[in-house]
Short mmCIF file of C-alpha atoms in Angstrom, two decimals:
data_model
loop_
_atom_site.label_atom_id
_atom_site.label_comp_id
_atom_site.label_asym_id
_atom_site.label_seq_id
_atom_site.Cartn_x
_atom_site.Cartn_y
_atom_site.Cartn_z
CA UNK B 236 -9.04 26.22 -5.76
CA UNK B 237 -6.70 28.51 -3.12
CA UNK B 238 -3.49 27.72 -2.56
CA UNK B 239 -3.89 27.74 1.72
CA UNK B 240 -6.52 24.69 1.02
CA UNK B 241 -3.16 23.03 -0.64
CA UNK B 242 -0.76 23.59 2.17
CA UNK B 243 -3.95 22.87 4.58
CA UNK B 244 -4.55 19.45 2.53
CA UNK B 245 -0.62 18.69 2.89
CA UNK B 246 -0.77 19.22 6.54
CA UNK B 247 -3.68 17.23 7.30
CA UNK B 248 -2.28 14.71 5.29
CA UNK B 249 0.67 14.37 7.36
CA UNK B 250 -1.30 14.65 10.35
CA UNK B 251 -3.62 11.65 9.21
CA UNK B 252 -0.63 9.33 8.30
CA UNK B 253 0.90 10.38 11.84
CA UNK B 254 -2.07 9.79 13.88
CA UNK B 255 -2.76 6.35 11.99
CA UNK B 256 0.84 5.39 12.45
CA UNK B 257 0.50 6.12 16.12
CA UNK B 258 -2.26 4.05 16.75
CA UNK B 259 -0.68 0.90 15.84
CA UNK B 260 2.26 1.16 17.68
CA UNK B 261 3.47 -2.38 17.05
CA UNK B 262 3.95 -1.65 13.35
CA UNK B 263 6.48 1.58 14.26
CA UNK B 264 8.19 -0.56 16.42
CA UNK B 265 8.86 -3.76 14.86
CA UNK B 266 11.48 -2.31 11.90
CA UNK B 267 13.23 -0.35 14.97
CA UNK B 268 13.54 -3.90 16.82
CA UNK B 269 14.98 -5.42 13.52
CA UNK B 270 17.03 -2.68 12.93
CA UNK B 271 18.75 -3.47 16.41
CA UNK B 272 18.65 -7.28 15.75
CA UNK B 273 20.70 -7.23 12.66
CA UNK B 274 23.23 -5.45 14.29
CA UNK B 275 23.90 -7.45 16.99
CA UNK B 276 23.95 -10.23 14.76
CA UNK B 277 27.08 -9.25 13.06
CA UNK B 278 29.25 -9.56 16.71
CA UNK B 279 27.95 -12.84 17.00
CA UNK B 280 28.24 -14.13 13.32
CA UNK B 281 31.36 -12.47 12.93
CA UNK B 282 33.80 -11.86 16.25
CA UNK B 283 33.23 -9.61 19.30
CA UNK B 284 36.84 -8.52 18.82
CA UNK B 285 36.77 -4.43 18.90
CA UNK B 286 39.17 -4.15 16.16
CA UNK B 287 37.38 -5.90 13.51
CA UNK B 288 34.01 -4.78 14.55
CA UNK B 289 34.99 -0.65 14.55
CA UNK B 290 36.17 -1.25 10.52
CA UNK B 291 32.39 -2.94 10.04
CA UNK B 292 30.41 -0.69 12.37
CA UNK B 293 29.81 2.18 9.42
CA UNK B 294 28.80 -0.40 7.16
CA UNK B 295 26.90 -3.06 9.08
CA UNK B 296 24.71 0.08 10.65
CA UNK B 297 23.92 1.67 7.06
CA UNK B 298 22.69 -2.08 5.78
CA UNK B 299 20.50 -2.61 8.82
CA UNK B 300 19.21 0.87 8.28
CA UNK B 301 18.24 0.04 4.50
CA UNK B 302 16.71 -3.36 5.41
CA UNK B 303 14.77 -1.97 8.39
CA UNK B 304 12.98 1.19 6.27
CA UNK B 305 12.47 -1.45 3.39
CA UNK B 306 10.39 -3.55 6.01
CA UNK B 307 8.58 -0.39 7.03
CA UNK B 308 7.98 0.83 3.34
CA UNK B 309 4.76 -1.20 2.87
CA UNK B 310 2.66 0.76 5.22
CA UNK B 311 2.76 3.85 3.47
CA UNK B 312 0.20 2.85 0.56
CA UNK B 313 -0.41 -0.47 1.59
CA UNK B 314 -3.70 0.63 4.42
CA UNK B 315 -4.95 3.39 2.30
CA UNK B 316 -4.90 1.18 -0.95
CA UNK B 317 -7.20 -1.83 0.55
CA UNK B 318 -9.57 0.97 2.53
CA UNK B 319 -10.10 2.91 -0.97
CA UNK B 320 -8.79 6.16 0.71
CA UNK B 321 -6.05 6.24 -1.89
CA UNK B 322 -8.29 6.55 -5.05
CA UNK B 323 -10.01 9.52 -2.85
CA UNK B 324 -6.49 11.16 -2.93
CA UNK B 325 -6.08 10.54 -6.54
CA UNK B 326 -9.32 12.41 -7.47
CA UNK B 327 -8.49 15.29 -5.15
CA UNK B 328 -8.14 18.49 -6.85
CA UNK B 329 -4.77 18.96 -5.26
CA UNK B 330 -1.48 17.95 -7.22
CA UNK B 331 -0.81 14.33 -6.37
CA UNK B 332 2.96 14.62 -5.79
CA UNK B 333 2.42 16.87 -2.84
CA UNK B 334 0.00 14.74 -1.24
CA UNK B 335 2.51 12.09 -1.79
CA UNK B 336 5.04 14.03 -0.43
CA UNK B 337 2.94 14.56 2.41
CA UNK B 338 2.76 10.68 3.07
CA UNK B 339 6.84 10.10 2.56
CA UNK B 340 7.10 12.65 5.35
CA UNK B 341 4.79 10.69 7.76
CA UNK B 342 6.51 7.78 7.20
CA UNK B 343 9.93 9.19 7.07
CA UNK B 344 8.76 10.64 10.60
CA UNK B 345 8.03 7.28 11.60
CA UNK B 346 10.60 4.75 10.52
CA UNK B 347 13.62 7.07 9.51
CA UNK B 348 13.58 9.29 12.73
CA UNK B 349 13.67 6.81 15.36
CA UNK B 350 16.74 5.26 13.70
CA UNK B 351 18.51 8.33 14.00
CA UNK B 352 17.77 8.17 17.58
CA UNK B 353 18.79 4.41 17.87
CA UNK B 354 21.83 4.85 15.64
CA UNK B 355 24.01 6.06 18.42
CA UNK B 356 23.26 3.33 20.72
CA UNK B 357 24.35 0.50 17.99
CA UNK B 358 27.54 2.53 17.48
CA UNK B 359 28.52 2.04 20.79
CA UNK B 360 27.47 -1.61 20.54
CA UNK B 361 29.76 -2.11 17.45
CA UNK B 362 32.55 -0.05 19.02
CA UNK B 363 32.42 2.56 16.84
CA UNK B 364 34.79 5.41 17.80
CA UNK B 365 33.18 8.64 19.10
CA UNK B 366 34.33 11.29 16.83
CA UNK B 367 32.59 9.16 14.24
CA UNK B 368 29.15 9.43 16.08
CA UNK B 369 28.29 13.03 14.62
CA UNK B 370 28.99 11.59 10.83
CA UNK B 371 26.78 8.71 11.64
CA UNK B 372 23.79 10.83 12.76
CA UNK B 373 24.54 13.31 9.81
CA UNK B 374 24.69 10.38 7.37
CA UNK B 375 21.50 9.23 8.57
CA UNK B 376 19.40 12.68 8.74
CA UNK B 377 20.53 13.29 4.98
CA UNK B 378 20.10 9.42 3.82
CA UNK B 379 17.25 8.04 5.33
CA UNK B 380 15.15 10.59 3.84
CA UNK B 381 16.21 9.63 0.56
CA UNK B 382 15.41 5.97 1.56
CA UNK B 383 11.78 6.76 2.21
CA UNK B 384 11.60 8.90 -0.91
CA UNK B 385 12.64 6.18 -3.09
CA UNK B 386 11.16 3.24 -1.26
CA UNK B 387 7.71 5.01 -2.22
CA UNK B 388 8.36 4.65 -5.85
CA UNK B 389 9.04 0.93 -5.38
CA UNK B 390 5.98 0.80 -3.19
CA UNK B 391 3.87 2.72 -5.56
CA UNK B 392 5.00 0.51 -8.44
CA UNK B 393 3.78 -2.82 -6.64
CA UNK B 394 1.14 -1.35 -4.10
CA UNK B 395 -1.53 -3.38 -6.66
CA UNK B 396 0.10 -6.75 -6.12
CA UNK B 397 -0.76 -9.28 -3.40
CA UNK B 398 2.78 -10.56 -2.78
CA UNK B 399 4.67 -7.60 -3.47
CA UNK B 400 7.39 -7.49 -0.36
CA UNK B 401 9.90 -9.40 -2.07
CA UNK B 402 9.84 -7.89 -5.16
CA UNK B 403 10.17 -4.67 -3.49
CA UNK B 404 13.52 -4.98 -2.17
CA UNK B 405 14.47 -6.09 -5.41
CA UNK B 406 13.45 -3.37 -7.22
CA UNK B 407 14.24 -0.84 -4.56
CA UNK B 408 17.69 -1.94 -3.47
CA UNK B 409 19.90 -1.47 -6.22
CA UNK B 410 18.76 2.65 -6.26
CA UNK B 411 19.84 2.73 -2.72
CA UNK B 412 23.47 1.98 -3.54
CA UNK B 413 24.97 5.16 -3.83
CA UNK B 414 23.26 6.40 -0.57
CA UNK B 415 24.96 3.43 0.98
CA UNK B 416 28.37 4.27 -0.78
CA UNK B 417 28.65 7.39 0.44
CA UNK B 418 27.06 7.17 3.94
CA UNK B 419 28.94 4.52 5.10
CA UNK B 420 32.32 6.09 3.30
CA UNK B 421 31.48 9.26 5.33
CA UNK B 422 31.62 7.49 8.49
CA UNK B 423 34.64 5.28 8.10
CA UNK B 424 36.50 8.39 6.85
CA UNK B 425 35.50 10.38 10.48
CA UNK B 426 36.33 7.43 12.20
CA UNK B 427 40.05 7.93 11.03
CA UNK B 428 39.18 11.76 11.63
CA UNK B 429 39.63 13.21 8.16
CA UNK B 430 36.79 15.63 6.69
CA UNK B 431 33.62 14.12 5.28
CA UNK B 432 32.34 17.33 3.77
CA UNK B 433 32.86 16.00 -0.09
CA UNK B 434 30.53 12.60 0.76
CA UNK B 435 28.04 14.86 2.75
CA UNK B 436 27.60 17.25 -0.21
CA UNK B 437 26.61 14.32 -2.20
CA UNK B 438 24.32 12.90 0.15
CA UNK B 439 22.52 16.11 -0.02
CA UNK B 440 22.81 16.32 -3.50
CA UNK B 441 21.02 12.98 -3.46
CA UNK B 442 18.52 13.96 -0.58
CA UNK B 443 17.60 17.22 -2.97
CA UNK B 444 17.13 14.78 -6.43
CA UNK B 445 14.79 12.29 -4.64
CA UNK B 446 12.81 15.28 -3.03
CA UNK B 447 12.16 16.92 -5.99
CA UNK B 448 11.81 13.77 -8.41
CA UNK B 449 10.46 10.86 -6.54
CA UNK B 450 7.45 12.42 -5.66
CA UNK B 451 6.57 13.09 -9.29
CA UNK B 452 7.68 9.41 -10.17
CA UNK B 453 5.52 7.95 -7.43
CA UNK B 454 2.57 10.03 -8.00
CA UNK B 455 2.78 8.59 -11.93
CA UNK B 456 3.27 5.34 -10.33
CA UNK B 457 -0.09 5.18 -8.11
CA UNK B 458 -2.09 6.13 -11.14
CA UNK B 459 -1.11 3.17 -13.01
CA UNK B 460 -1.49 0.90 -10.64
CA UNK B 461 -4.93 2.05 -8.91
CA UNK B 462 -5.94 2.09 -12.80
CA UNK U 65 46.26 -25.86 -35.08
CA UNK U 66 47.27 -27.43 -32.01
CA UNK U 67 49.31 -24.55 -31.10
CA UNK U 68 46.25 -22.12 -32.03
CA UNK U 69 43.72 -24.16 -29.55
CA UNK U 70 46.28 -24.02 -26.86
CA UNK U 71 45.43 -19.87 -26.93
CA UNK U 72 49.20 -19.43 -25.56
CA UNK U 73 47.95 -21.37 -22.11
CA UNK U 74 44.78 -19.20 -22.01
CA UNK U 75 42.74 -21.97 -23.96
CA UNK U 76 40.73 -22.68 -20.37
CA UNK U 77 39.54 -18.88 -20.46
CA UNK U 78 39.16 -17.87 -24.23
CA UNK U 79 37.48 -21.03 -25.55
CA UNK U 80 34.95 -21.04 -22.59
CA UNK U 81 33.41 -17.44 -22.90
CA UNK U 82 33.59 -18.19 -26.68
CA UNK U 83 31.60 -21.21 -26.05
CA UNK U 84 29.45 -19.25 -23.51
CA UNK U 85 29.11 -16.43 -25.84
CA UNK U 86 27.62 -18.58 -28.63
CA UNK U 87 25.72 -20.61 -26.36
CA UNK U 88 23.46 -17.61 -24.70
CA UNK U 89 22.96 -15.80 -28.43
CA UNK U 90 21.80 -18.62 -30.26
CA UNK U 91 19.51 -19.39 -27.30
CA UNK U 92 17.65 -16.15 -27.62
CA UNK U 93 17.31 -17.18 -31.13
CA UNK U 94 15.85 -20.44 -30.91
CA UNK U 95 13.40 -19.79 -28.03
CA UNK U 96 11.55 -16.71 -30.25
CA UNK U 97 11.71 -19.39 -33.30
CA UNK U 98 10.02 -22.19 -31.31
CA UNK U 99 7.48 -19.88 -29.44
CA UNK U 100 6.70 -18.67 -32.42
CA UNK U 101 5.69 -21.80 -34.25
CA UNK U 102 3.88 -22.81 -30.78
CA UNK U 103 1.60 -19.70 -31.12
CA UNK U 104 0.81 -20.11 -34.80
CA UNK U 105 0.06 -24.24 -34.15
CA UNK U 106 -2.21 -23.06 -31.28
CA UNK U 107 -4.27 -20.25 -32.97
CA UNK U 108 -4.40 -22.38 -35.73
CA UNK U 109 -5.87 -25.04 -33.70
CA UNK U 110 -8.29 -22.57 -32.21
CA UNK U 111 -9.41 -21.70 -35.58
CA UNK U 112 -9.85 -25.26 -36.65
CA UNK U 113 -11.82 -25.97 -33.75
CA UNK U 114 -14.04 -23.02 -34.50
CA UNK U 115 -14.89 -23.34 -38.13
CA UNK U 116 -15.85 -27.00 -36.80
CA UNK U 117 -18.59 -25.60 -34.24
CA UNK U 118 -19.90 -23.42 -37.07
CA UNK R 238 8.86 9.05 -45.02
CA UNK R 239 7.15 9.87 -41.21
CA UNK R 240 4.12 7.69 -42.98
CA UNK R 241 6.23 4.52 -42.81
CA UNK R 242 7.68 5.28 -39.13
CA UNK R 243 4.05 5.54 -37.87
CA UNK R 244 2.67 3.09 -39.92
CA UNK R 245 5.03 0.69 -37.68
CA UNK R 246 3.10 1.67 -34.64
CA UNK R 247 0.44 -0.68 -35.39
CA UNK R 248 0.99 -4.24 -34.70
CA UNK R 249 -0.11 -5.50 -38.40
CA UNK R 250 2.69 -3.34 -40.01
CA UNK R 251 5.17 -3.95 -37.49
CA UNK R 252 4.43 -7.66 -38.30
CA UNK R 253 4.66 -7.54 -41.87
CA UNK R 254 7.63 -5.44 -41.75
CA UNK R 255 9.11 -7.66 -39.21
CA UNK R 256 8.51 -10.73 -41.34
CA UNK R 257 10.63 -8.63 -44.30
CA UNK R 258 13.26 -7.35 -42.78
CA UNK R 259 14.44 -10.48 -40.05
CA UNK R 260 16.29 -12.59 -42.25
CA UNK R 261 18.54 -9.86 -44.04
CA UNK R 262 19.02 -9.03 -40.55
CA UNK R 263 20.20 -12.26 -39.73
CA UNK R 264 22.27 -13.08 -42.29
CA UNK R 265 23.98 -9.85 -41.64
CA UNK R 266 24.69 -10.60 -38.19
CA UNK R 267 25.82 -14.04 -39.13
CA UNK R 268 27.93 -12.73 -41.66
CA UNK R 269 29.48 -10.09 -39.31
CA UNK R 270 30.11 -11.93 -36.34
CA UNK R 271 32.16 -14.78 -38.31
CA UNK R 272 33.93 -11.84 -39.74
CA UNK R 273 34.85 -10.12 -36.16
CA UNK R 274 35.33 -13.62 -34.94
CA UNK R 275 38.09 -14.86 -37.61
CA UNK R 276 39.86 -11.20 -37.34
CA UNK R 277 39.58 -11.48 -33.52
CA UNK R 278 41.07 -14.86 -33.10
CA UNK R 279 43.26 -15.06 -35.70
CA UNK R 280 44.51 -11.89 -37.32
CA UNK R 281 44.51 -9.77 -34.40
CA UNK R 282 48.20 -10.04 -32.83
CA UNK R 283 48.75 -11.15 -29.32
CA UNK R 284 48.86 -8.46 -26.76
CA UNK R 285 52.58 -7.87 -25.57
CA UNK R 286 51.09 -7.72 -21.53
CA UNK R 287 48.30 -10.50 -21.47
CA UNK R 288 49.60 -12.80 -24.09
CA UNK R 289 46.12 -14.65 -25.87
CA UNK R 290 43.67 -14.01 -22.99
CA UNK R 291 42.62 -10.59 -24.00
CA UNK R 292 40.98 -11.78 -27.01
CA UNK R 293 38.02 -11.99 -24.67
CA UNK R 294 37.89 -8.35 -24.89
CA UNK R 295 36.12 -9.37 -28.43
CA UNK R 296 32.83 -10.64 -26.62
CA UNK R 297 33.04 -8.95 -23.25
CA UNK R 298 33.26 -5.31 -24.59
CA UNK R 299 30.81 -5.08 -27.23
CA UNK R 300 28.16 -7.38 -24.15
CA UNK R 301 28.58 -4.75 -21.85
CA UNK R 302 28.23 -2.03 -24.05
CA UNK R 303 25.46 -3.63 -25.48
CA UNK R 304 23.64 -4.38 -21.90
CA UNK R 305 23.79 -0.43 -21.47
CA UNK R 306 22.60 0.35 -24.96
CA UNK R 307 19.70 -1.80 -24.45
CA UNK R 308 18.90 -0.65 -21.08
CA UNK R 309 18.66 3.01 -23.09
CA UNK R 310 16.49 1.48 -25.69
CA UNK R 311 13.69 0.02 -22.75
CA UNK R 312 13.96 3.26 -20.85
CA UNK R 313 13.44 5.17 -24.23
CA UNK R 314 10.70 2.33 -25.67
CA UNK R 315 8.96 2.61 -22.45
CA UNK R 316 8.92 6.49 -22.16
CA UNK R 317 7.09 6.45 -25.72
CA UNK R 318 4.55 3.87 -24.46
CA UNK R 319 3.95 5.83 -21.17
CA UNK R 320 3.36 9.46 -23.40
CA UNK R 321 1.64 8.37 -26.48
CA UNK R 322 0.34 5.17 -25.30
CA UNK R 323 1.43 3.06 -28.13
CA UNK R 324 1.16 -0.73 -27.30
CA UNK R 325 4.11 -1.27 -30.39
CA UNK R 326 6.44 0.36 -27.66
CA UNK R 327 5.42 -1.49 -24.31
CA UNK R 328 6.19 -4.67 -26.94
CA UNK R 329 9.48 -3.49 -27.77
CA UNK R 330 10.11 -2.45 -24.16
CA UNK R 331 9.11 -5.83 -22.65
CA UNK R 332 10.92 -7.76 -25.54
CA UNK R 333 14.12 -6.31 -24.80
CA UNK R 334 14.27 -6.65 -21.56
CA UNK R 335 15.34 -10.20 -21.34
CA UNK R 336 18.07 -9.53 -23.89
CA UNK R 337 19.54 -6.90 -21.99
CA UNK R 338 19.79 -9.22 -19.35
CA UNK R 339 21.54 -11.90 -21.32
CA UNK R 340 23.96 -9.39 -22.67
CA UNK R 341 24.77 -8.28 -18.90
CA UNK R 342 24.90 -11.84 -17.84
CA UNK R 343 27.50 -12.55 -20.73
CA UNK R 344 29.72 -9.43 -20.02
CA UNK R 345 29.82 -10.41 -16.30
CA UNK R 346 30.78 -14.28 -16.98
CA UNK R 347 33.55 -13.16 -19.81
CA UNK R 348 34.34 -10.24 -17.73
CA UNK R 349 35.57 -12.73 -14.50
CA UNK R 350 36.82 -15.45 -17.20
CA UNK R 351 39.03 -12.71 -17.94
CA UNK R 352 40.18 -11.33 -14.89
CA UNK R 353 41.09 -14.70 -13.76
CA UNK R 354 44.48 -14.91 -16.05
CA UNK R 355 45.18 -10.49 -15.43
CA UNK R 356 44.11 -10.58 -11.41
CA UNK R 357 44.02 -13.87 -10.21
CA UNK R 358 40.68 -14.49 -9.44
CA UNK R 359 37.68 -15.33 -10.81
CA UNK R 360 35.63 -11.69 -9.27
CA UNK R 361 37.19 -8.61 -8.33
CA UNK R 362 35.33 -5.53 -7.24
CA UNK R 363 36.21 -3.72 -10.19
CA UNK R 364 34.33 -0.39 -10.49
CA UNK R 365 32.67 -1.80 -14.14
CA UNK R 366 32.36 -5.15 -13.49
CA UNK R 367 30.23 -3.79 -10.13
CA UNK R 368 28.30 -1.38 -12.07
CA UNK R 369 27.70 -4.23 -14.52
CA UNK R 370 26.49 -6.28 -11.45
CA UNK R 371 23.83 -3.65 -10.37
CA UNK R 372 22.78 -3.19 -13.96
CA UNK R 373 21.96 -6.70 -13.87
CA UNK R 374 19.70 -6.34 -10.74
CA UNK R 375 17.77 -3.17 -12.25
CA UNK R 376 17.57 -5.94 -15.11
CA UNK R 377 15.81 -8.67 -13.09
CA UNK R 378 14.19 -5.66 -11.26
CA UNK R 379 12.20 -5.39 -14.67
CA UNK R 380 11.44 -8.56 -15.28
CA UNK R 381 10.41 -9.58 -12.24
CA UNK R 382 8.00 -6.62 -12.03
CA UNK R 383 6.97 -7.26 -15.37
CA UNK R 384 6.05 -11.23 -14.79
CA UNK R 385 4.25 -10.25 -11.45
CA UNK R 386 1.70 -7.46 -12.98
CA UNK R 387 -1.12 -9.46 -14.70
CA UNK R 388 -2.70 -7.04 -16.73
CA UNK R 389 -0.56 -6.26 -19.69
CA UNK R 390 -1.33 -2.50 -19.82
CA UNK R 391 -0.65 -1.89 -16.24
CA UNK R 392 3.03 -4.49 -16.06
CA UNK R 393 4.08 -2.19 -19.26
CA UNK R 394 3.29 1.58 -17.85
CA UNK R 395 5.12 0.20 -14.72
CA UNK R 396 7.90 -1.07 -15.83
CA UNK R 397 8.39 2.05 -18.12
CA UNK R 398 8.36 4.38 -14.90
CA UNK R 399 10.70 1.48 -13.29
CA UNK R 400 12.98 1.71 -16.28
CA UNK R 401 12.87 5.56 -16.30
CA UNK R 402 13.63 5.65 -12.59
CA UNK R 403 16.59 3.54 -13.98
CA UNK R 404 17.94 5.24 -16.46
CA UNK R 405 18.11 8.13 -13.94
CA UNK R 406 20.04 6.18 -11.47
CA UNK R 407 22.42 4.30 -13.85
CA UNK R 408 24.69 7.60 -13.90
CA UNK R 409 24.57 8.20 -10.51
CA UNK R 410 25.23 4.75 -9.56
CA UNK R 411 28.21 4.11 -11.85
CA UNK R 412 30.17 7.25 -10.64
CA UNK R 413 29.51 6.56 -7.19
CA UNK R 414 30.69 3.26 -7.72
CA UNK R 415 33.72 4.64 -9.50
CA UNK R 416 34.34 6.90 -6.70
CA UNK R 417 34.07 4.03 -4.16
CA UNK R 418 36.64 2.11 -6.21
CA UNK R 419 39.12 4.72 -6.51
CA UNK R 420 38.73 4.55 -2.34
CA UNK R 421 39.78 1.35 -2.08
CA UNK R 422 41.62 -0.02 -5.04
CA UNK R 423 44.85 1.56 -5.64
CA UNK R 424 46.18 2.57 -8.86
CA UNK R 425 47.81 -0.82 -9.48
CA UNK R 426 44.66 -2.43 -11.34
CA UNK R 427 45.76 -1.77 -15.34
CA UNK R 428 43.81 0.61 -17.03
CA UNK R 429 43.32 -0.90 -20.59
CA UNK R 430 41.12 1.99 -22.36
CA UNK R 431 39.48 1.09 -25.40
CA UNK R 432 41.54 3.87 -27.20
CA UNK R 433 44.94 2.66 -26.40
CA UNK R 434 44.64 -0.32 -28.31
CA UNK R 435 46.37 -0.89 -31.72
CA UNK R 436 44.26 -0.36 -35.05
CA UNK R 437 45.03 -4.08 -35.94
CA UNK R 438 42.97 -5.06 -32.51
CA UNK R 439 40.29 -2.04 -32.54
CA UNK R 440 39.10 -3.22 -36.09
CA UNK R 441 37.98 -6.73 -35.08
CA UNK R 442 36.22 -4.97 -31.88
CA UNK R 443 34.12 -2.75 -34.09
CA UNK R 444 33.13 -5.31 -36.54
CA UNK R 445 32.15 -7.31 -33.04
CA UNK R 446 30.27 -3.96 -31.92
CA UNK R 447 28.54 -3.92 -35.22
CA UNK R 448 27.38 -7.97 -34.84
CA UNK R 449 26.19 -7.89 -31.71
CA UNK R 450 23.99 -4.46 -32.58
CA UNK R 451 22.81 -6.35 -35.61
CA UNK R 452 22.16 -9.33 -33.47
CA UNK R 453 20.08 -7.28 -31.24
CA UNK R 454 18.01 -5.86 -34.03
CA UNK R 455 17.04 -9.46 -35.13
CA UNK R 456 16.31 -11.17 -31.92
CA UNK R 457 14.33 -8.09 -30.75
CA UNK R 458 12.52 -8.30 -33.77
CA UNK R 459 11.73 -12.03 -33.25
CA UNK R 460 10.78 -11.23 -29.84
CA UNK R 461 8.44 -8.74 -31.15
CA UNK R 462 7.01 -10.53 -33.48
CA UNK R 463 6.18 -13.50 -31.13
CA UNK R 464 4.46 -11.14 -28.77
CA UNK R 465 2.33 -9.52 -31.32
CA UNK R 466 1.28 -13.17 -32.01
CA UNK R 467 0.62 -13.75 -28.30
CA UNK R 468 -1.44 -10.20 -28.11
CA UNK R 469 -3.36 -9.87 -31.20
CA UNK R 470 -4.40 -13.92 -31.84
CA UNK R 471 -8.23 -13.09 -32.09
CA UNK R 472 -7.82 -9.79 -34.45
CA UNK R 473 -9.34 -10.42 -37.93
CA UNK R 474 -6.10 -9.52 -39.84
CA UNK R 475 -4.28 -12.54 -37.59
CA UNK R 476 -6.43 -14.85 -38.66
CA UNK R 477 -6.50 -14.29 -42.26
CA UNK R 478 -2.67 -14.07 -42.68
CA UNK R 479 -2.73 -17.25 -40.46
CA UNK R 480 -5.11 -19.36 -42.13
CA UNK R 481 -3.72 -17.71 -45.66
CA UNK R 482 -0.10 -18.35 -45.39
CA UNK R 483 2.04 -20.60 -42.87
CA UNK R 484 4.16 -17.55 -42.48
#
């Protein structure tokens, strides 16, 4: 098995998942619409008063990002599990963590990336100061991959279950808390125009940790759920 | 004795926490005991039923 | 000596071992508890700052420590079950989870009961209480996943992975909550470190620690024993034993 076929398989998985996801447009759009709706609920629920919304903006945007990633997580393995292609991947000679990483990247491109483009619009909705916008984009760029990676472990654990949805959020949300803390705090500090290097380093560290360990745990969890 | 129970004015906090601790700890002992009895009884019932059929 | 330890891996030996040791553990737990509470409530002097309310520490701190300790046990047992495919390790992990959750709930409620006189509110987003709350979510996730999967083997392995992922995340969650707490909380909260206590207050605490550990040992063995009864119900040794004596 020459090494090149591994990278070919890796690219093939990403391409395959992207084409599959792009075919069902609504499956991509729903989490994003959900993201916008959640954020626009807060001014209605709390108060439209800019001063208050400004302080809440980082937390609200990030919690909404968390929930919308949670919503879209199910699509990583669900369709492959049902038509059996997940088993084929498990049987393939290539190491499973690499293939799983490919699927997670494809999921991030479809769910995390659009969040990053949408977030500034919602920042304006919540009167987020303009000098906090770069921090918002930076934290989302570093944070959303972690959400997909850690979320994939939860999905792999609950892929065999019929009603895994709510259980998935119970498993995965506590693991999202460190990312939420550092990201929303980074934006708040940036809004008070102080340097946010420290928070970004922490987010990058978590990204590196998730990038290396999460595929291994996901592959092991898949092997177990599909037994 | 009454003064002791008064707990320097904090009786309302100290005694509920000790009481709750006792409750939770006892509950975790009684539950396995009860389940053990039920298990043994159900195994016995199945065994005796199997014997009668033979 | 090692053969004794290996024999424990078989449910039959574990069951007999548990039957023998549970009475001893049970009584020593009871005695240590009585000594600990007696020392804690009667002998230990009143705290100059918090008066009598600090006596809740003798329940709160051991329970909080046990909630972390039990999660470690669950992760280790899960890991052993995953690597060496030992059924007993899975049984230990699944019996430990509800106990850990009970300790966490106990720590949370006693923490808030203690916070009321000291900080004036039932709940305060103190770093330790918050990480304790997140730990409770991890336990609930573990128990929910375990009851969601029908097949016992898959459930045990899936929960083992969740416990291992959780154990990696606990220090991360703990330090990010500490970091978050120091930002939003001025240093006004009195930091009463365990070591800063007078020895006369420390001895009851250590006794209570021992009592909680013994208690955990007893209830873990009891729960594991019941689990073995459930799983091994149709094995011959079980039938012989049940028919043989009513143990």
